[in-house]
PDB file of C-alpha atoms and ligand atoms in Angstrom:
ATOM      1  CA  MET B   1     -47.424 -14.717 -95.830  1.00 44.00           C
ATOM      2  CA  GLU B   2     -48.699 -17.087 -98.495  1.00 45.00           C
ATOM      3  CA  THR B   3     -49.027 -16.942-101.910  1.00 49.00           C
ATOM      4  CA  ALA B   4     -52.204 -18.042-103.722  1.00 47.00           C
ATOM      5  CA  SER B   5     -52.843 -19.117-106.860  1.00 51.00           C
ATOM      6  CA  SER B   6     -55.027 -17.797-109.226  1.00 50.00           C
ATOM      7  CA  SER B   7     -57.940 -19.746-108.794  1.00 62.00           C
ATOM      8  CA  SER B   8     -58.460 -19.467-105.158  1.00 72.00           C
ATOM      9  CA  LEU B   9     -60.351 -17.171-103.296  1.00 86.00           C
ATOM     10  CA  ILE B  10     -60.054 -15.097-100.207  1.00 93.00           C
ATOM     11  CA  GLU B  11     -62.848 -16.192 -97.840  1.00 95.00           C
ATOM     12  CA  LYS B  12     -63.302 -14.848 -94.129  1.00 96.00           C
ATOM     13  CA  ALA B  13     -65.215 -17.027 -91.770  1.00 97.00           C
ATOM     14  CA  GLN B  14     -65.573 -18.038 -87.689  1.00 98.00           C
ATOM     15  CA  ALA B  15     -63.904 -21.210 -87.376  1.00 98.00           C
ATOM     16  CA  ILE B  16     -64.181 -23.691 -84.200  1.00 98.00           C
ATOM     17  CA  CYS B  17     -59.915 -25.132 -84.060  1.00 98.00           C
ATOM     18  CA  LEU B  18     -60.850 -28.828 -84.276  1.00 98.00           C
ATOM     19  CA  GLN B  19     -57.665 -30.675 -85.129  1.00 97.00           C
ATOM     20  CA  ILE B  20     -53.742 -30.012 -84.986  1.00 97.00           C
ATOM     21  CA  HIS B  21     -51.617 -31.686 -86.145  1.00 96.00           C
ATOM     22  CA  PRO B  22     -47.498 -31.889 -86.620  1.00 95.00           C
ATOM     23  CA  TRP B  23     -46.784 -31.059 -90.359  1.00 92.00           C
ATOM     24  CA  SER B  24     -42.995 -31.317 -90.870  1.00 89.00           C
ATOM     25  CA  LYS B  25     -40.138 -29.364 -88.416  1.00 90.00           C
ATOM     26  CA  THR B  26     -42.292 -26.443 -88.162  1.00 92.00           C
ATOM     27  CA  SER B  27     -45.479 -26.141 -89.406  1.00 95.00           C
ATOM     28  CA  HIS B  28     -49.242 -27.519 -88.985  1.00 95.00           C
ATOM     29  CA  ILE B  29     -52.197 -29.011 -90.831  1.00 96.00           C
ATOM     30  CA  VAL B  30     -55.047 -27.605 -88.388  1.00 97.00           C
ATOM     31  CA  THR B  31     -58.429 -28.680 -89.586  1.00 98.00           C
ATOM     32  CA  TRP B  32     -61.563 -26.148 -88.417  1.00 98.00           C
ATOM     33  CA  LEU B  33     -65.044 -26.282 -88.121  1.00 98.00           C
ATOM     34  CA  THR B  34     -67.164 -23.389 -90.159  1.00 97.00           C
ATOM     35  CA  PRO B  35     -70.576 -22.459 -90.444  1.00 97.00           C
ATOM     36  CA  GLY B  36     -70.349 -21.694 -94.637  1.00 96.00           C
ATOM     37  CA  PHE B  37     -67.610 -23.718 -95.972  1.00 94.00           C
ATOM     38  CA  GLY B  38     -68.344 -26.764 -93.213  1.00 95.00           C
ATOM     39  CA  LYS B  39     -64.741 -28.410 -92.350  1.00 96.00           C
ATOM     40  CA  VAL B  40     -61.352 -26.943 -93.823  1.00 96.00           C
ATOM     41  CA  THR B  41     -58.103 -27.842 -93.311  1.00 96.00           C
ATOM     42  CA  THR B  42     -55.183 -25.433 -93.440  1.00 96.00           C
ATOM     43  CA  VAL B  43     -51.812 -26.235 -93.767  1.00 94.00           C
ATOM     44  CA  VAL B  44     -49.547 -23.078 -91.151  1.00 93.00           C
ATOM     45  CA  LYS B  45     -46.282 -23.010 -92.549  1.00 93.00           C
ATOM     46  CA  GLY B  46     -43.819 -21.965 -90.519  1.00 91.00           C
ATOM     47  CA  ALA B  47     -46.512 -22.044 -87.610  1.00 91.00           C
ATOM     48  CA  CYS B  48     -43.871 -23.226 -84.862  1.00 89.00           C
ATOM     49  CA  ARG B  49     -40.715 -20.628 -85.345  1.00 91.00           C
ATOM     50  CA  ALA B  50     -39.897 -18.445 -82.749  1.00 90.00           C
ATOM     51  CA  LYS B  51     -41.172 -15.540 -84.852  1.00 92.00           C
ATOM     52  CA  SER B  52     -44.140 -17.165 -86.509  1.00 92.00           C
ATOM     53  CA  ALA B  53     -47.539 -14.610 -86.891  1.00 92.00           C
ATOM     54  CA  PHE B  54     -49.137 -17.415 -86.171  1.00 94.00           C
ATOM     55  CA  LEU B  55     -48.030 -18.020 -82.165  1.00 92.00           C
ATOM     56  CA  GLY B  56     -50.559 -18.145 -78.995  1.00 92.00           C
ATOM     57  CA  GLN B  57     -53.262 -17.419 -82.184  1.00 96.00           C
ATOM     58  CA  TYR B  58     -54.815 -21.110 -82.361  1.00 97.00           C
ATOM     59  CA  ASP B  59     -55.454 -23.417 -80.455  1.00 97.00           C
ATOM     60  CA  LEU B  60     -57.526 -26.269 -79.916  1.00 97.00           C
ATOM     61  CA  ALA B  61     -61.449 -25.121 -79.107  1.00 98.00           C
ATOM     62  CA  TYR B  62     -60.764 -22.100 -79.842  1.00 98.00           C
ATOM     63  CA  THR B  63     -63.090 -19.746 -82.079  1.00 98.00           C
ATOM     64  CA  CYS B  64     -61.257 -18.060 -84.416  1.00 98.00           C
ATOM     65  CA  GLU B  65     -61.931 -15.129 -87.218  1.00 98.00           C
ATOM     66  CA  LEU B  66     -59.794 -17.315 -90.059  1.00 97.00           C
ATOM     67  CA  LEU B  67     -58.681 -15.911 -93.361  1.00 97.00           C
ATOM     68  CA  PHE B  68     -57.999 -18.473 -95.768  1.00 95.00           C
ATOM     69  CA  TYR B  69     -57.351 -18.895 -99.524  1.00 93.00           C
ATOM     70  CA  ARG B  70     -60.324 -21.246-100.669  1.00 88.00           C
ATOM     71  CA  ARG B  71     -59.105 -23.561-103.825  1.00 83.00           C
ATOM     72  CA  GLU B  72     -61.899 -25.057-105.857  1.00 74.00           C
ATOM     73  CA  ARG B  73     -61.158 -28.531-104.960  1.00 73.00           C
ATOM     74  CA  GLU B  74     -60.786 -29.592-102.028  1.00 72.00           C
ATOM     75  CA  GLY B  75     -58.071 -30.416-100.139  1.00 84.00           C
ATOM     76  CA  VAL B  76     -56.124 -28.204 -97.933  1.00 91.00           C
ATOM     77  CA  HIS B  77     -56.269 -24.365 -98.107  1.00 92.00           C
ATOM     78  CA  ALA B  78     -53.089 -22.225 -97.397  1.00 91.00           C
ATOM     79  CA  ILE B  79     -54.211 -19.070 -93.982  1.00 94.00           C
ATOM     80  CA  ARG B  80     -53.692 -15.721 -94.295  1.00 94.00           C
ATOM     81  CA  GLU B  81     -54.667 -14.851 -91.526  1.00 95.00           C
ATOM     82  CA  CYS B  82     -56.364 -15.877 -87.794  1.00 97.00           C
ATOM     83  CA  TRP B  83     -57.249 -14.466 -84.652  1.00 97.00           C
ATOM     84  CA  PRO B  84     -59.163 -15.857 -81.269  1.00 97.00           C
ATOM     85  CA  VAL B  85     -62.542 -14.616 -81.012  1.00 98.00           C
ATOM     86  CA  CYS B  86     -62.822 -17.017 -77.726  1.00 98.00           C
ATOM     87  CA  MET B  87     -60.217 -18.769 -76.062  1.00 98.00           C
ATOM     88  CA  ARG B  88     -62.118 -20.490 -73.626  1.00 97.00           C
ATOM     89  CA  GLU B  89     -59.247 -20.537 -71.257  1.00 96.00           C
ATOM     90  CA  PRO B  90     -60.908 -22.360 -68.038  1.00 96.00           C
ATOM     91  CA  LEU B  91     -61.117 -25.805 -70.340  1.00 95.00           C
ATOM     92  CA  ARG B  92     -57.379 -25.730 -69.748  1.00 93.00           C
ATOM     93  CA  LEU B  93     -57.905 -25.995 -66.249  1.00 94.00           C
ATOM     94  CA  SER B  94     -60.411 -29.142 -65.892  1.00 93.00           C
ATOM     95  CA  TRP B  95     -58.133 -32.106 -67.144  1.00 92.00           C
ATOM     96  CA  ARG B  96     -62.113 -33.190 -67.986  1.00 94.00           C
ATOM     97  CA  ALA B  97     -63.451 -30.734 -69.441  1.00 96.00           C
ATOM     98  CA  SER B  98     -60.229 -30.024 -72.159  1.00 95.00           C
ATOM     99  CA  SER B  99     -60.222 -34.199 -72.721  1.00 95.00           C
ATOM    100  CA  LEU B 100     -63.943 -34.283 -73.523  1.00 97.00           C
ATOM    101  CA  ALA B 101     -63.437 -30.894 -75.185  1.00 97.00           C
ATOM    102  CA  ALA B 102     -60.644 -32.671 -77.371  1.00 97.00           C
ATOM    103  CA  TYR B 103     -62.945 -35.780 -77.881  1.00 97.00           C
ATOM    104  CA  LEU B 104     -65.998 -33.698 -79.321  1.00 98.00           C
ATOM    105  CA  CYS B 105     -63.743 -31.627 -81.639  1.00 98.00           C
ATOM    106  CA  GLY B 106     -62.293 -34.708 -82.867  1.00 96.00           C
ATOM    107  CA  LEU B 107     -65.617 -36.628 -83.192  1.00 97.00           C
ATOM    108  CA  THR B 108     -67.031 -33.473 -84.978  1.00 98.00           C
ATOM    109  CA  ALA B 109     -63.810 -33.443 -87.551  1.00 97.00           C
ATOM    110  CA  ARG B 110     -64.359 -37.361 -87.937  1.00 95.00           C
ATOM    111  CA  SER B 111     -68.443 -36.841 -88.779  1.00 95.00           C
ATOM    112  CA  THR B 112     -68.105 -33.297 -91.240  1.00 95.00           C
ATOM    113  CA  VAL B 113     -67.627 -33.146 -94.578  1.00 91.00           C
ATOM    114  CA  GLY B 114     -65.958 -29.978 -96.583  1.00 90.00           C
ATOM    115  CA  ALA B 115     -67.898 -27.198 -98.341  1.00 86.00           C
ATOM    116  CA  GLN B 116     -71.414 -28.315 -97.367  1.00 91.00           C
ATOM    117  CA  GLU B 117     -73.299 -25.803 -95.089  1.00 93.00           C
ATOM    118  CA  SER B 118     -72.891 -26.321 -91.421  1.00 96.00           C
ATOM    119  CA  GLY B 119     -74.487 -23.705 -89.440  1.00 97.00           C
ATOM    120  CA  GLY B 120     -75.927 -26.561 -86.973  1.00 98.00           C
ATOM    121  CA  VAL B 121     -72.866 -28.414 -85.998  1.00 98.00           C
ATOM    122  CA  PHE B 122     -71.044 -25.330 -85.153  1.00 98.00           C
ATOM    123  CA  ARG B 123     -73.492 -24.143 -83.594  1.00 98.00           C
ATOM    124  CA  LEU B 124     -74.121 -27.486 -81.041  1.00 98.00           C
ATOM    125  CA  LEU B 125     -70.480 -27.877 -81.389  1.00 98.00           C
ATOM    126  CA  SER B 126     -69.632 -23.877 -80.444  1.00 98.00           C
ATOM    127  CA  THR B 127     -72.305 -24.140 -76.844  1.00 97.00           C
ATOM    128  CA  ALA B 128     -70.988 -27.185 -76.205  1.00 98.00           C
ATOM    129  CA  LEU B 129     -67.708 -25.884 -75.215  1.00 98.00           C
ATOM    130  CA  ASP B 130     -68.687 -22.666 -74.057  1.00 97.00           C
ATOM    131  CA  ALA B 131     -70.853 -24.811 -71.253  1.00 96.00           C
ATOM    132  CA  LEU B 132     -67.817 -27.372 -70.760  1.00 96.00           C
ATOM    133  CA  ALA B 133     -65.478 -23.528 -69.930  1.00 96.00           C
ATOM    134  CA  GLU B 134     -68.316 -21.953 -67.849  1.00 94.00           C
ATOM    135  CA  GLU B 135     -69.248 -24.759 -65.299  1.00 90.00           C
ATOM    136  CA  LYS B 136     -68.829 -28.514 -65.210  1.00 89.00           C
ATOM    137  CA  PRO B 137     -71.496 -30.875 -66.528  1.00 94.00           C
ATOM    138  CA  GLN B 138     -73.681 -32.357 -64.052  1.00 93.00           C
ATOM    139  CA  ASP B 139     -73.569 -35.501 -65.673  1.00 96.00           C
ATOM    140  CA  TRP B 140     -70.903 -35.491 -67.743  1.00 96.00           C
ATOM    141  CA  LEU B 141     -71.359 -39.303 -69.391  1.00 96.00           C
ATOM    142  CA  GLY B 142     -75.246 -37.676 -69.783  1.00 97.00           C
ATOM    143  CA  PHE B 143     -72.953 -34.467 -71.920  1.00 98.00           C
ATOM    144  CA  LEU B 144     -70.900 -36.751 -74.196  1.00 98.00           C
ATOM    145  CA  LEU B 145     -73.417 -38.634 -74.639  1.00 98.00           C
ATOM    146  CA  TRP B 146     -76.608 -35.890 -75.980  1.00 98.00           C
ATOM    147  CA  TYR B 147     -73.640 -34.459 -77.695  1.00 98.00           C
ATOM    148  CA  GLU B 148     -73.244 -37.479 -80.030  1.00 98.00           C
ATOM    149  CA  THR B 149     -76.944 -37.833 -80.654  1.00 98.00           C
ATOM    150  CA  HIS B 150     -76.832 -34.202 -81.797  1.00 98.00           C
ATOM    151  CA  LEU B 151     -74.405 -35.067 -83.900  1.00 98.00           C
ATOM    152  CA  LEU B 152     -75.585 -37.280 -85.776  1.00 97.00           C
ATOM    153  CA  ARG B 153     -79.215 -35.511 -86.161  1.00 97.00           C
ATOM    154  CA  LEU B 154     -77.757 -32.314 -87.846  1.00 97.00           C
ATOM    155  CA  ILE B 155     -75.467 -34.485 -90.165  1.00 96.00           C
ATOM    156  CA  GLY B 156     -78.738 -36.294 -91.354  1.00 95.00           C
ATOM    157  CA  PHE B 157     -77.872 -39.854 -89.023  1.00 96.00           C
ATOM    158  CA  MET B 158     -79.852 -40.069 -86.840  1.00 97.00           C
ATOM    159  CA  PRO B 159     -81.604 -43.096 -86.170  1.00 97.00           C
ATOM    160  CA  ASP B 160     -85.356 -43.597 -87.172  1.00 96.00           C
ATOM    161  CA  LEU B 161     -86.803 -44.694 -83.532  1.00 96.00           C
ATOM    162  CA  THR B 162     -90.180 -45.403 -85.076  1.00 94.00           C
ATOM    163  CA  LEU B 163     -91.797 -48.416 -83.905  1.00 93.00           C
ATOM    164  CA  CYS B 164     -94.221 -51.039 -85.816  1.00 91.00           C
ATOM    165  CA  PRO B 165     -97.078 -51.800 -83.573  1.00 89.00           C
ATOM    166  CA  ILE B 166     -97.600 -55.372 -84.927  1.00 89.00           C
ATOM    167  CA  CYS B 167     -94.188 -56.171 -84.719  1.00 87.00           C
ATOM    168  CA  HIS B 168     -93.051 -53.850 -81.766  1.00 89.00           C
ATOM    169  CA  THR B 169     -95.698 -54.413 -78.886  1.00 86.00           C
ATOM    170  CA  GLU B 170     -94.653 -54.172 -75.116  1.00 80.00           C
ATOM    171  CA  GLU B 171     -94.684 -57.900 -74.239  1.00 84.00           C
ATOM    172  CA  HIS B 172     -91.068 -57.754 -75.734  1.00 84.00           C
ATOM    173  CA  PRO B 173     -89.265 -54.671 -74.476  1.00 90.00           C
ATOM    174  CA  TRP B 174     -86.200 -55.775 -76.959  1.00 93.00           C
ATOM    175  CA  PHE B 175     -86.479 -54.673 -80.870  1.00 93.00           C
ATOM    176  CA  ARG B 176     -83.666 -55.837 -83.538  1.00 93.00           C
ATOM    177  CA  PHE B 177     -82.611 -52.690 -85.167  1.00 95.00           C
ATOM    178  CA  SER B 178     -80.672 -52.793 -88.386  1.00 94.00           C
ATOM    179  CA  LEU B 179     -77.329 -50.702 -89.019  1.00 95.00           C
ATOM    180  CA  PRO B 180     -77.862 -50.597 -92.717  1.00 93.00           C
ATOM    181  CA  SER B 181     -81.397 -49.128 -92.609  1.00 92.00           C
ATOM    182  CA  GLY B 182     -80.887 -46.948 -89.142  1.00 95.00           C
ATOM    183  CA  ARG B 183     -84.514 -48.154 -87.827  1.00 94.00           C
ATOM    184  CA  PHE B 184     -86.021 -50.842 -86.253  1.00 93.00           C
ATOM    185  CA  VAL B 185     -86.390 -54.273 -88.335  1.00 91.00           C
ATOM    186  CA  CYS B 186     -90.705 -54.935 -89.479  1.00 87.00           C
ATOM    187  CA  GLU B 187     -91.176 -58.553 -89.313  1.00 81.00           C
ATOM    188  CA  HIS B 188     -94.153 -58.633 -90.350  1.00 80.00           C
ATOM    189  CA  GLN B 189     -93.231 -56.258 -94.130  1.00 79.00           C
ATOM    190  CA  SER B 190     -89.690 -57.691 -94.472  1.00 69.00           C
ATOM    191  CA  GLY B 191     -89.579 -60.818 -93.661  1.00 59.00           C
ATOM    192  CA  ARG B 192     -86.967 -62.276 -90.875  1.00 57.00           C
ATOM    193  CA  GLY B 193     -83.472 -63.338 -92.147  1.00 57.00           C
ATOM    194  CA  THR B 194     -83.049 -61.180 -94.941  1.00 65.00           C
ATOM    195  CA  GLU B 195     -80.353 -58.977 -92.256  1.00 70.00           C
ATOM    196  CA  ARG B 196     -76.843 -60.142 -92.102  1.00 79.00           C
ATOM    197  CA  PRO B 197     -77.111 -60.431 -88.145  1.00 78.00           C
ATOM    198  CA  ASP B 198     -73.637 -58.385 -87.943  1.00 81.00           C
ATOM    199  CA  ASN B 199     -75.262 -55.905 -89.469  1.00 91.00           C
ATOM    200  CA  MET B 200     -78.208 -56.056 -86.120  1.00 93.00           C
ATOM    201  CA  VAL B 201     -78.404 -55.075 -82.589  1.00 95.00           C
ATOM    202  CA  GLN B 202     -80.608 -55.758 -79.578  1.00 94.00           C
ATOM    203  CA  LEU B 203     -81.820 -52.365 -78.761  1.00 95.00           C
ATOM    204  CA  HIS B 204     -83.907 -52.563 -75.599  1.00 96.00           C
ATOM    205  CA  GLN B 205     -87.285 -50.077 -75.066  1.00 95.00           C
ATOM    206  CA  GLY B 206     -86.116 -48.151 -72.496  1.00 96.00           C
ATOM    207  CA  VAL B 207     -82.606 -47.314 -74.475  1.00 98.00           C
ATOM    208  CA  ARG B 208     -84.783 -46.249 -76.854  1.00 97.00           C
ATOM    209  CA  LYS B 209     -86.840 -43.811 -75.056  1.00 97.00           C
ATOM    210  CA  LEU B 210     -83.647 -42.337 -73.613  1.00 98.00           C
ATOM    211  CA  LEU B 211     -82.334 -41.925 -77.088  1.00 98.00           C
ATOM    212  CA  ILE B 212     -85.578 -40.316 -77.574  1.00 98.00           C
ATOM    213  CA  ARG B 213     -85.193 -37.943 -74.583  1.00 98.00           C
ATOM    214  CA  MET B 214     -81.517 -37.383 -76.100  1.00 98.00           C
ATOM    215  CA  GLY B 215     -82.630 -36.235 -79.094  1.00 97.00           C
ATOM    216  CA  ASN B 216     -85.772 -33.998 -77.853  1.00 97.00           C
ATOM    217  CA  ALA B 217     -83.776 -32.180 -75.214  1.00 97.00           C
ATOM    218  CA  SER B 218     -82.336 -28.601 -76.140  1.00 96.00           C
ATOM    219  CA  ALA B 219     -79.421 -28.929 -73.202  1.00 95.00           C
ATOM    220  CA  PRO B 220     -77.394 -31.945 -71.663  1.00 96.00           C
ATOM    221  CA  PHE B 221     -78.942 -33.389 -68.949  1.00 96.00           C
ATOM    222  CA  PRO B 222     -77.631 -35.665 -65.844  1.00 96.00           C
ATOM    223  CA  ILE B 223     -79.542 -39.654 -66.979  1.00 97.00           C
ATOM    224  CA  ALA B 224     -81.432 -40.801 -63.725  1.00 97.00           C
ATOM    225  CA  ASP B 225     -82.430 -43.951 -65.853  1.00 97.00           C
ATOM    226  CA  PRO B 226     -80.575 -47.587 -64.344  1.00 97.00           C
ATOM    227  CA  ASP B 227     -77.390 -48.522 -65.535  1.00 96.00           C
ATOM    228  CA  SER B 228     -78.234 -50.606 -67.683  1.00 97.00           C
ATOM    229  CA  VAL B 229     -80.196 -48.266 -70.030  1.00 97.00           C
ATOM    230  CA  ARG B 230     -77.286 -45.793 -69.618  1.00 97.00           C
ATOM    231  CA  THR B 231     -74.874 -48.381 -70.461  1.00 97.00           C
ATOM    232  CA  GLY B 232     -76.852 -49.156 -73.796  1.00 97.00           C
ATOM    233  CA  LEU B 233     -77.427 -46.097 -74.865  1.00 98.00           C
ATOM    234  CA  ILE B 234     -73.191 -45.774 -74.342  1.00 97.00           C
ATOM    235  CA  ARG B 235     -72.684 -49.375 -76.913  1.00 97.00           C
ATOM    236  CA  PHE B 236     -75.587 -48.220 -79.194  1.00 98.00           C
ATOM    237  CA  LEU B 237     -74.473 -44.822 -79.966  1.00 98.00           C
ATOM    238  CA  GLY B 238     -70.661 -46.381 -79.925  1.00 97.00           C
ATOM    239  CA  ILE B 239     -71.807 -49.140 -82.829  1.00 96.00           C
ATOM    240  CA  PHE B 240     -73.874 -46.970 -84.648  1.00 96.00           C
ATOM    241  CA  TYR B 241     -70.854 -43.816 -85.046  1.00 96.00           C
ATOM    242  CA  ARG B 242     -68.628 -46.854 -86.177  1.00 95.00           C
ATOM    243  CA  PHE B 243     -70.669 -48.118 -88.477  1.00 95.00           C
ATOM    244  CA  HIS B 244     -71.745 -45.255 -90.427  1.00 95.00           C
ATOM    245  CA  LEU B 245     -68.409 -43.350 -89.794  1.00 93.00           C
ATOM    246  CA  ASP B 246     -65.992 -45.489 -89.297  1.00 89.00           C
ATOM    247  CA  LEU B 247     -65.065 -44.138 -85.558  1.00 89.00           C
ATOM    248  CA  PRO B 248     -62.909 -46.036 -83.563  1.00 87.00           C
ATOM    249  CA  LEU B 249     -63.709 -47.161 -80.793  1.00 90.00           C
ATOM    250  CA  SER B 250     -60.964 -47.189 -79.024  1.00 92.00           C
ATOM    251  CA  GLU B 251     -60.463 -43.777 -78.757  1.00 91.00           C
ATOM    252  CA  ARG B 252     -64.129 -43.576 -77.106  1.00 96.00           C
ATOM    253  CA  ASN B 253     -63.869 -46.108 -74.789  1.00 95.00           C
ATOM    254  CA  VAL B 254     -60.670 -43.790 -73.771  1.00 95.00           C
ATOM    255  CA  MET B 255     -62.859 -41.236 -73.145  1.00 95.00           C
ATOM    256  CA  LEU B 256     -65.866 -42.952 -71.039  1.00 96.00           C
ATOM    257  CA  GLU B 257     -63.303 -44.095 -68.766  1.00 95.00           C
ATOM    258  CA  LEU B 258     -62.141 -41.129 -68.103  1.00 93.00           C
ATOM    259  CA  LEU B 259     -65.126 -39.717 -67.268  1.00 93.00           C
ATOM    260  CA  GLN B 260     -66.295 -42.553 -65.133  1.00 87.00           C
ATOM    261  CA  GLY B 261     -63.200 -42.732 -63.638  1.00 76.00           C
TER     262      GLY B 261
HETATM  263 ZN1  LIG N 301     -93.981 -54.734 -88.468  1.00 74.09          ZN
END
């Protein structure tokens, strides 16, 4: 049993297990996503000991009932107890589904913060993990891009895809997108050359339209667009995540290769 300081409050929450890292020889640091407290990191002392009460009680992509001592300040909280309420066992039978589930959990861990209401992200991740456990997606890559788009929307980073009727016309299918401002460059208002070139990406009309469809879709769908549009969206979301959330592209590239292989 963990001891808690007098400034801790005991809390109970549904929690999705996002990451498990070893800590000392026998302990784990476990990162969770809860609807009410956002991302919660707990230390599970003695997790790997044969007689630990935590054995089999949590694993990646499980939803658990979590009891923990919440500290006033952010940081690592002490866990009191947890038990699984949804184990999503079929995920373990498919390497592709389990890899994608781990990727979505890791991406969510990097993109969320503690002490913040996160009910929307919690529901998104639950729905996505349930779907992966229940049946094979028709389009694995479409599934990943759908999740990345909705995660951006829910954490308040959705790109603004509004066009300017003067600068962005049908004759020019490529538009300049500014990463820092998260919107297309409007040249008749901001003037040319005010943005650093490395903060810009060129986005094709078709990619913009696909991203809008992704953002409006309540469930993943198979992408029927040409390969160039699909590739354009893969690239754009990768660049956008790296710019705003400092997400390393290497992990994502490995995932993309696995899904397309
Ligand atoms: Zn304009």
